[in-house]
XYZ file of C-alpha atoms in Angstrom:
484
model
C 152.712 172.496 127.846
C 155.989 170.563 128.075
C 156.764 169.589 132.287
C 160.229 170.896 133.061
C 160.500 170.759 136.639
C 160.163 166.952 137.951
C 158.959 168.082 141.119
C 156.301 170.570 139.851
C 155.468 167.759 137.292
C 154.838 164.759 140.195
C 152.577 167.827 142.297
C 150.332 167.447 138.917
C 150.722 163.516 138.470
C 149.148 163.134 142.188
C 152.588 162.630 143.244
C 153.986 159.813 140.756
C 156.899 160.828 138.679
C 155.783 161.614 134.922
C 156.893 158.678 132.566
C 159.797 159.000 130.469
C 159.430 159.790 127.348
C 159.240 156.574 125.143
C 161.997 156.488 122.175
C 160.485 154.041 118.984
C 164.086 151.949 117.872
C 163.925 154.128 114.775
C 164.285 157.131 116.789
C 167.033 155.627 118.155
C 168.800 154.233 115.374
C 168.686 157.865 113.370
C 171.160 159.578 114.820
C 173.644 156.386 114.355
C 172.488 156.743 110.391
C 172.469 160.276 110.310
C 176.219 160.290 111.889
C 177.484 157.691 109.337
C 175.550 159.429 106.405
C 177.468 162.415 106.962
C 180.564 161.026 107.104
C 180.655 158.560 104.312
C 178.592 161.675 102.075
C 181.331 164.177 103.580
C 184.643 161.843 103.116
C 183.740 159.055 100.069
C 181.291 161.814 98.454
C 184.958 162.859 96.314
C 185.474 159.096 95.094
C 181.838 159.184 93.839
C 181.947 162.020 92.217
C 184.682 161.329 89.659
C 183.014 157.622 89.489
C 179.957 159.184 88.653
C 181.151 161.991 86.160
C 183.797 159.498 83.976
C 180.620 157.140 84.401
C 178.607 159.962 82.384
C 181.062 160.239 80.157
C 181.028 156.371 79.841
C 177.715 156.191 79.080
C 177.791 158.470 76.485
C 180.600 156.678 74.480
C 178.872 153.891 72.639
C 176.900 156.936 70.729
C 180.031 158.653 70.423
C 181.729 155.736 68.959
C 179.581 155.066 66.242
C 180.335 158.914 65.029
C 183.780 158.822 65.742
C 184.812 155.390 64.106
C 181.842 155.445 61.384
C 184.448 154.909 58.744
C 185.877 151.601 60.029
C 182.589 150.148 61.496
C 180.349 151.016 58.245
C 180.567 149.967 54.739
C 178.541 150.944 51.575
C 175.654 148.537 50.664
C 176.004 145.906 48.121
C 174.598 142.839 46.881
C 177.779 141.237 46.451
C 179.160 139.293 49.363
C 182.816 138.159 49.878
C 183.629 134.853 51.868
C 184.367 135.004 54.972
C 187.368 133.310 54.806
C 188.305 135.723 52.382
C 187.711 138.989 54.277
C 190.106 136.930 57.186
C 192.671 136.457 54.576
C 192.649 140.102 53.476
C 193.234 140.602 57.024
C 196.152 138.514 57.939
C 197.992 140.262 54.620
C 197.305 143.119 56.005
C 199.274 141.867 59.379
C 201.013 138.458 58.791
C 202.648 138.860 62.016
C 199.798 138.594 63.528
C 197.047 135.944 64.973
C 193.954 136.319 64.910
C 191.896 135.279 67.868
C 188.311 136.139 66.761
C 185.791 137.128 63.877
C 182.974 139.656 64.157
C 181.382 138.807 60.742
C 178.768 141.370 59.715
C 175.397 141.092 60.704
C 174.023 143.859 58.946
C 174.066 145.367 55.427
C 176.042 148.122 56.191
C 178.316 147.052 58.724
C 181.936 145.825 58.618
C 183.436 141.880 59.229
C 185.694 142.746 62.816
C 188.874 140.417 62.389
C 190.455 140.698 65.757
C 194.141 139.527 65.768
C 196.650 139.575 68.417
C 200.245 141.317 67.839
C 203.533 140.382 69.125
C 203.079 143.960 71.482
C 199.393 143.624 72.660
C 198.858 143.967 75.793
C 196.711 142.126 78.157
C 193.136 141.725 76.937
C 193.947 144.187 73.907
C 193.935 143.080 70.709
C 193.641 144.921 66.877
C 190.568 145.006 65.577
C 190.958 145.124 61.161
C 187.876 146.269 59.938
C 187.096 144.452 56.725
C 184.098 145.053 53.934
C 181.979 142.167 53.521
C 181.124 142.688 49.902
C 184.563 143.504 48.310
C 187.073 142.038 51.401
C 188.604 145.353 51.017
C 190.064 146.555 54.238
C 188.625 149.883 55.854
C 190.877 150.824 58.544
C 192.019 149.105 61.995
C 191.881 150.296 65.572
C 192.513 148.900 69.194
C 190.455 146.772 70.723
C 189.885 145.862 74.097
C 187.984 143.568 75.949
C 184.828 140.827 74.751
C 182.617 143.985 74.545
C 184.878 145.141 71.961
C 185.318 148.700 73.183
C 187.665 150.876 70.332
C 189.952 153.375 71.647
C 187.654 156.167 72.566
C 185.534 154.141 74.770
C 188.457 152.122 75.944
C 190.088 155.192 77.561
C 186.939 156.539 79.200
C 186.144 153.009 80.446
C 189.604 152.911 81.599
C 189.281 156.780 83.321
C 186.187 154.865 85.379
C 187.516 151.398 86.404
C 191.223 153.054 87.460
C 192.241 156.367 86.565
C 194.403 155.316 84.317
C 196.570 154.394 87.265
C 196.676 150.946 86.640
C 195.744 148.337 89.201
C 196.212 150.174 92.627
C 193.756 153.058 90.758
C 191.029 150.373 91.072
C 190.593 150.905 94.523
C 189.490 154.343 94.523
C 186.680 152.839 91.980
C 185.947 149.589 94.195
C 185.624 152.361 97.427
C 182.960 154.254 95.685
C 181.542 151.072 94.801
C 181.781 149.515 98.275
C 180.022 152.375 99.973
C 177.355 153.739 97.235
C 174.555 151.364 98.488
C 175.400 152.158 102.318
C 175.185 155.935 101.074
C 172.173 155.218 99.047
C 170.070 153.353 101.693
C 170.861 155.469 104.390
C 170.095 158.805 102.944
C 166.685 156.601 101.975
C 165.836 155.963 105.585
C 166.904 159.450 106.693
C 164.944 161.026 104.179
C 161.760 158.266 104.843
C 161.436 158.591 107.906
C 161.722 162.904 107.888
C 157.932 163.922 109.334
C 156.505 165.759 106.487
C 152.510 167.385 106.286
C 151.719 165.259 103.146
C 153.115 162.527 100.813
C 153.708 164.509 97.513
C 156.976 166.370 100.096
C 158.627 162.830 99.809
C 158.216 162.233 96.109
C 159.034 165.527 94.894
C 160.984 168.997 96.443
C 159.145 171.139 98.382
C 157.386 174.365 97.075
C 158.305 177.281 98.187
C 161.171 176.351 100.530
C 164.157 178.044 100.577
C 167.431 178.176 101.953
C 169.130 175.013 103.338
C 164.992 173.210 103.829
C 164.754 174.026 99.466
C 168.225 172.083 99.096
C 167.500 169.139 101.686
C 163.918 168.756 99.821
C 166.568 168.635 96.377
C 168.519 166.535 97.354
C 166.260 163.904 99.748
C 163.287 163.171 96.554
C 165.971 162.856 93.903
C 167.789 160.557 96.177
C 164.717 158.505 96.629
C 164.005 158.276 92.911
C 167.477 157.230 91.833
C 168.104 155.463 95.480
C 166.950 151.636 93.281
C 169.526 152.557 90.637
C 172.164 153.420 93.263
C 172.220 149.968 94.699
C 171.809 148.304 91.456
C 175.012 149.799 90.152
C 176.878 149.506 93.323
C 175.739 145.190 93.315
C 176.947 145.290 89.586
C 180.033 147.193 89.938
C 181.421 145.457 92.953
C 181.023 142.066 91.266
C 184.348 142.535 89.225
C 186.251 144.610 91.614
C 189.616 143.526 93.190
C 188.677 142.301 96.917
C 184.903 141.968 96.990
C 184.981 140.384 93.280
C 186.819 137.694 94.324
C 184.868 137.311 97.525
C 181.300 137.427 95.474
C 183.045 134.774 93.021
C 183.428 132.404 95.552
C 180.283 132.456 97.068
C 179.040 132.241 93.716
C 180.937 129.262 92.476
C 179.736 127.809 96.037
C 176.159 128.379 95.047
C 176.524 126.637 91.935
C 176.351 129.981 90.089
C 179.654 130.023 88.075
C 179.325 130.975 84.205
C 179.504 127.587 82.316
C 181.703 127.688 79.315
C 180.494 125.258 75.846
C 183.594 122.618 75.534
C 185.680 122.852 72.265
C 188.187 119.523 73.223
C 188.569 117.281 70.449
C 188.974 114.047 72.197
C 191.704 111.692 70.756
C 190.710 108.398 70.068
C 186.865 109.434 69.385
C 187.644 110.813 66.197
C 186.739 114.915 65.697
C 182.708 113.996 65.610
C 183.191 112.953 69.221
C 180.088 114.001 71.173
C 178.335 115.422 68.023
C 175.086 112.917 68.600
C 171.674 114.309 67.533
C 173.201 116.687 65.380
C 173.496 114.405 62.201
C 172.672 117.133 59.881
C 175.636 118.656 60.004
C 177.497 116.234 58.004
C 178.917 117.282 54.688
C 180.949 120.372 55.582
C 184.112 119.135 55.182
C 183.652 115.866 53.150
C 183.568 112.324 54.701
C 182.108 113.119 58.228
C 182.150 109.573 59.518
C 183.643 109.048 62.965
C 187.341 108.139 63.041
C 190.574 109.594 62.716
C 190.052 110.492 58.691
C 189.705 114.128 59.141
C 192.711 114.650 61.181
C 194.427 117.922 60.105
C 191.748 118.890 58.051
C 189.755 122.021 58.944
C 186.798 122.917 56.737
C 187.050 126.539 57.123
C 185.005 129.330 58.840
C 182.422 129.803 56.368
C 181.307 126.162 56.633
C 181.992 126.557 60.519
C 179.136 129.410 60.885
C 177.197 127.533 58.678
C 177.150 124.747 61.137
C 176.183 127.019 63.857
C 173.386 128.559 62.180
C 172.131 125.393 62.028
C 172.101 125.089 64.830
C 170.278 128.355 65.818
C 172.272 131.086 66.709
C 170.681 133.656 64.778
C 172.059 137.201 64.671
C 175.405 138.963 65.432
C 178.131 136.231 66.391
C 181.676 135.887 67.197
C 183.656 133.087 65.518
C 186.998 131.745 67.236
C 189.575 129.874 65.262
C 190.359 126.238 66.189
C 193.434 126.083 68.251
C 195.575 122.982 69.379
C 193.322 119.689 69.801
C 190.168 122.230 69.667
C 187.594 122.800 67.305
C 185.624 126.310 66.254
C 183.657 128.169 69.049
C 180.832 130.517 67.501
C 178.779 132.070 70.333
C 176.108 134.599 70.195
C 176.823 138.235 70.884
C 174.093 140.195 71.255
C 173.446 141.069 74.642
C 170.516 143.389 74.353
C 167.161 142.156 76.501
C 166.189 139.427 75.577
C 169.674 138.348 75.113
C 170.761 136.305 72.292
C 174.401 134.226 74.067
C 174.239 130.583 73.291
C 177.432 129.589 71.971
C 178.453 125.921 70.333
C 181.583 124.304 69.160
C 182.395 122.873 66.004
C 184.483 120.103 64.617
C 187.189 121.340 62.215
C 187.340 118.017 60.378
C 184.108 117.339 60.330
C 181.070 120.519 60.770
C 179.553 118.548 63.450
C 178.702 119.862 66.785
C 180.843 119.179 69.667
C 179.024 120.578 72.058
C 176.251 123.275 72.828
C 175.163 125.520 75.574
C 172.630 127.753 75.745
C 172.316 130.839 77.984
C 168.708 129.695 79.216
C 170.884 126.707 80.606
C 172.813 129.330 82.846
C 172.478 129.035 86.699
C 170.457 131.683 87.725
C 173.074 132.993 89.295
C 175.351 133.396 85.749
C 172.177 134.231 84.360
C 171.432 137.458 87.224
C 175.699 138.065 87.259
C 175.686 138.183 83.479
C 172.569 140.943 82.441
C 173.747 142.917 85.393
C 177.154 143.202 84.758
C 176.174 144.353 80.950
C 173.359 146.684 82.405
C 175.942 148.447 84.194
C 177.863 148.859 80.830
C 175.173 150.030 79.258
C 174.249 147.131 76.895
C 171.343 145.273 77.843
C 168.767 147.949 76.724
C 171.071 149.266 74.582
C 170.175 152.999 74.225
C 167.929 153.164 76.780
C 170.711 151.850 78.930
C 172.500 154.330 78.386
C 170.265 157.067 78.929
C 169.522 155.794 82.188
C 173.034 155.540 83.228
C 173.931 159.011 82.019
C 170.529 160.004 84.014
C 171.980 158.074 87.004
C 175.506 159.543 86.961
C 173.847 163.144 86.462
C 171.407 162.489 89.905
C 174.093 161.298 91.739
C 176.364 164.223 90.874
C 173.509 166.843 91.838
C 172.747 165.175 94.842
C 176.488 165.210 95.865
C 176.508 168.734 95.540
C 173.326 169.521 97.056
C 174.730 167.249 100.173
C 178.149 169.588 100.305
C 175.547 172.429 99.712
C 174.009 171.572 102.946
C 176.980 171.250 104.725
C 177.838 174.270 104.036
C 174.785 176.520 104.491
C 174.705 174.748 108.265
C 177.818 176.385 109.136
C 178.044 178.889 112.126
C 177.709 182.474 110.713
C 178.328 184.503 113.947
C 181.288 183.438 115.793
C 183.166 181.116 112.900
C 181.828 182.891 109.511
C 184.831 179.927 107.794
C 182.981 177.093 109.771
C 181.320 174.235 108.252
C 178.564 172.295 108.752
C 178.334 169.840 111.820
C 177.594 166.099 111.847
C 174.975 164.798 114.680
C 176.229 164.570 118.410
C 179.086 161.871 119.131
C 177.767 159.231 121.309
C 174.662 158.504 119.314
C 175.036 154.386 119.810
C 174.936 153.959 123.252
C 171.140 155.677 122.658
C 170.509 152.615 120.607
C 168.689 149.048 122.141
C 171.019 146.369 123.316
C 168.582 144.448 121.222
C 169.001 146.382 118.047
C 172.855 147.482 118.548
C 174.327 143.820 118.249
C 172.107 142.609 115.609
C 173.760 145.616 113.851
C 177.218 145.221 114.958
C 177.324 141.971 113.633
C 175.882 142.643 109.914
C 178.604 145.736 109.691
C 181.576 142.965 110.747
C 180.174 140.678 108.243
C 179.497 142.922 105.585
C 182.823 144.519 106.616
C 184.533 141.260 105.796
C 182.968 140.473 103.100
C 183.398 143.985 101.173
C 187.195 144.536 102.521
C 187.318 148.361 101.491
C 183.964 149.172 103.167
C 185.304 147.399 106.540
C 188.396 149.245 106.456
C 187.516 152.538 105.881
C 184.392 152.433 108.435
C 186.961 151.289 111.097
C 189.143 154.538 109.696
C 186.032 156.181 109.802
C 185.255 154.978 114.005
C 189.226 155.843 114.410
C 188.882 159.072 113.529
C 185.597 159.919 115.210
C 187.004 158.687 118.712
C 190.248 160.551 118.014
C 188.435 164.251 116.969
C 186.071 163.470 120.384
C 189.398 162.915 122.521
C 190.618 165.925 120.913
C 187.397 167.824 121.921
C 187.505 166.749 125.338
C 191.295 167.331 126.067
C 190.037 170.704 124.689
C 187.330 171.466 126.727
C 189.283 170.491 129.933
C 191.910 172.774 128.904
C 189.262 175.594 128.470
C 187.761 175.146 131.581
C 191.007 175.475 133.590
């Protein structure tokens, strides 16, 4: 039986006063999480809710592309097989206004040669993509393209519904928002939900039997939340590296670390003649006719056909991407195929010459590059390829039932007696100063440097302190007034 008077209590105790009751730092620290759970689910839950939905859809558009734009990407088997250099030729009659920037040649029977050229009115990072056959050099239609993933006009508009709203650049911050505050969500509905006493293990991994009410929605939405919780963070990591302010924040630490992308050098160096730095590849020569070093082959270019021959000397197998020489540069052919394990080395080539310029190969990457690289294309939905996919669609979906089951909760805790329009409460205001000295700096600090280092997630918790302090002033000014 509990001891409620402290008198009656110390009688019982042989006079001592009973102990306080001990508090673990956990039991301490939850109502802190559960406060700032219910705001962040209750205020950012909107942002990631449309991230998640046009995310669905996202994830759902490589399939859909492949339907949609069968006619341009697929061609009819043959055994014949046009040059290369002849399916970019058909091309630039097709557009002579235009230059082209990169080939796709086909890597499979029945797939078309992607001749990507760049028009006097393309904008940034858009370019037209001329689908050509690679048995007859016959053109089979041309679309938009945007991006190095390649991404035709359906998935270009859903991918640009996710990153900004089609907004433009100030949409992107609603996108780096949900982005910034996913994991924080994420982890601390983890915690919450962990740390929730419960009669047996099988309650946390799956919802409860039987429950009902607000209990059968909580048990919802706390095991699905612990099941997608991994994937949560994982896309939040992935999706804040190329947003506006933390993007450039993660860059730099990255390019501190030693983990910037490398990029395979295409300079022809003057003086060197075009073979410059092509040693230990001497069986290369031949491609475009005397390949000894000097200034012979100046002007000369022996073509992309003998330029992807060079590289598949070389090794890079399977789909590639071939980019013309350009101004006191030679060819660039790089690997493309970014399913696990990926396939992206990429080398140079000497127009004059076929020889190898230079090489690098992915398994060269920093770590870093390497990590930044296969997460970035996880979170498009390419490094698993279908199965990707399906987990991002299944990702977006859990995210979208657990945001309703949240606002479901929220709403089935409202007052139904005096306020029958009321809404759900968050936890008592003043929930930090029941924290540890010990515990509340230690996590004072990591919020101002997290804060800092994800702008958006700093500035909206301060909004988020703001407005807490202001509705409690509010609330007091109130209750004085009501007690007068």
């Amino acid at each position: 039986m509990a001891i409620d008077d402290p008198v009656k209590g110390a009688e019982k105790t042989g006079g001592k006063k009973p102990p306080a009751p001990t508090t673990t730092t956990w039991g301490a620290v939850r109502p802190l999480v559960l406060r700032l759970h219910f705001y962040a689910g209750l205020l950012v839950a909107p942002l990631l809710l449309i991230a998640a939905t046009t995310g669905l859809l996202y994830s759902l558009s490589y399939q859909a592309e492949k339907i949609v734009y069968r006619q341009e990407l697929r061609s009819p088997d043959s055994d014949r097989a046009a040059l290369l250099t002849d399916q970019v030729e058909a091309a630039r009659a097709e557009h002579p206004d235009g230059k082209v920037t990169a080939v796709w040649p086909s890597s499979e029977d029945e797939e078309s040669t992607r001749v990507l050229m760049t028009m006097p009115d393309s904008e940034e990072s858009k370019s037209l993509a001329v689908f050509v056959d690679p048995h007859t050099a016959q053109i089979r239609g041309e679309l938009d393209s945007y991006g190095s993933s390649g991404a035709l006009p359906l998935r270009t508009w859903l991918s640009e519904l996710h990153r900004h709203l089609h907004l433009g650049e100030p949409g992107r911050i609603y996108s780096e928002l949900a982005a910034s505050w996913l994991w924080v969500v994420a982890l601390g509905g983890l915690l919450l939900w962990i740390g929730r006493r419960r009669t047996s293990k099988r309650a946390l991994l799956r919802p409860e039997p039987g429950a009902t009410g607000r209990r059968r929605t909580l048990s919802r939405h706390g095991s699905l939340g612990l099941w997608a919780a991994t994937g949560f963070v994982l896309l939040s990591a992935t999706g804040l590296t190329w947003s506006t302010y933390a993007g450039a924040n993660i860059g730099a630490v990255q390019d501190q670390l030693g983990g910037a992308t490398p990029v395979v050098s295409a300079t022809l160096k003057s003086g060197e003649g075009s073979a410059a730095g092509a040693g230990g590849h001497e069986g290369h020569e031949g491609h475009g006719g005397d390949s000894g070093p000097g200034g012979d082959h100046e002007g000369m270019d022996i073509g992309i056909d003998n330029a992807l021959t060079a590289a598949r000397q070389a090794g890079l197998d399977g789909p590639v991407v071939v980019k013309p020489p350009a101004d006191g540069t030679g060819y660039v052919v790089a690997q493309r195929d970014n399913t696990f394990p990926v396939r992206l080395d990429s080398v140079a080539v000497d127009p004059g010459t076929g020889l190898i310029l230079d090489e690098l190969r992915f398994a060269d990457y920093p770590l870093l590059a390497q990590l930044t690289r296969i997460g970035i294309d996880a979170h498009m939905g390419l490094t698993f390829g279908l199965v990707n996919q399906l987990l991002l669609a299944a990702l977006a979906l859990s995210l979208i039932l657990i945001i309703v089951w949240g606002y479901r909760m929220w709403w089935q805790r409202r007052p139904t007696q005096d306020r029958k329009l009321g809404v759900g409460k968050p936890m008592a205001r003043g929930a930090w100063r029941k924290v540890p000295l010990s515990v509340l700096l230690p996590l004072i600090a990591a919020a101002a440097l997290v804060g800092w280092f994800v702008p958006l997630l700093g500035i909206t918790l301060v909004v988020f302190l703001v407005l807490d302090v202001v509705l409690g002033a509010v609330a007091r000014a109130r209750a004085v007034k009501a007690g007068t």
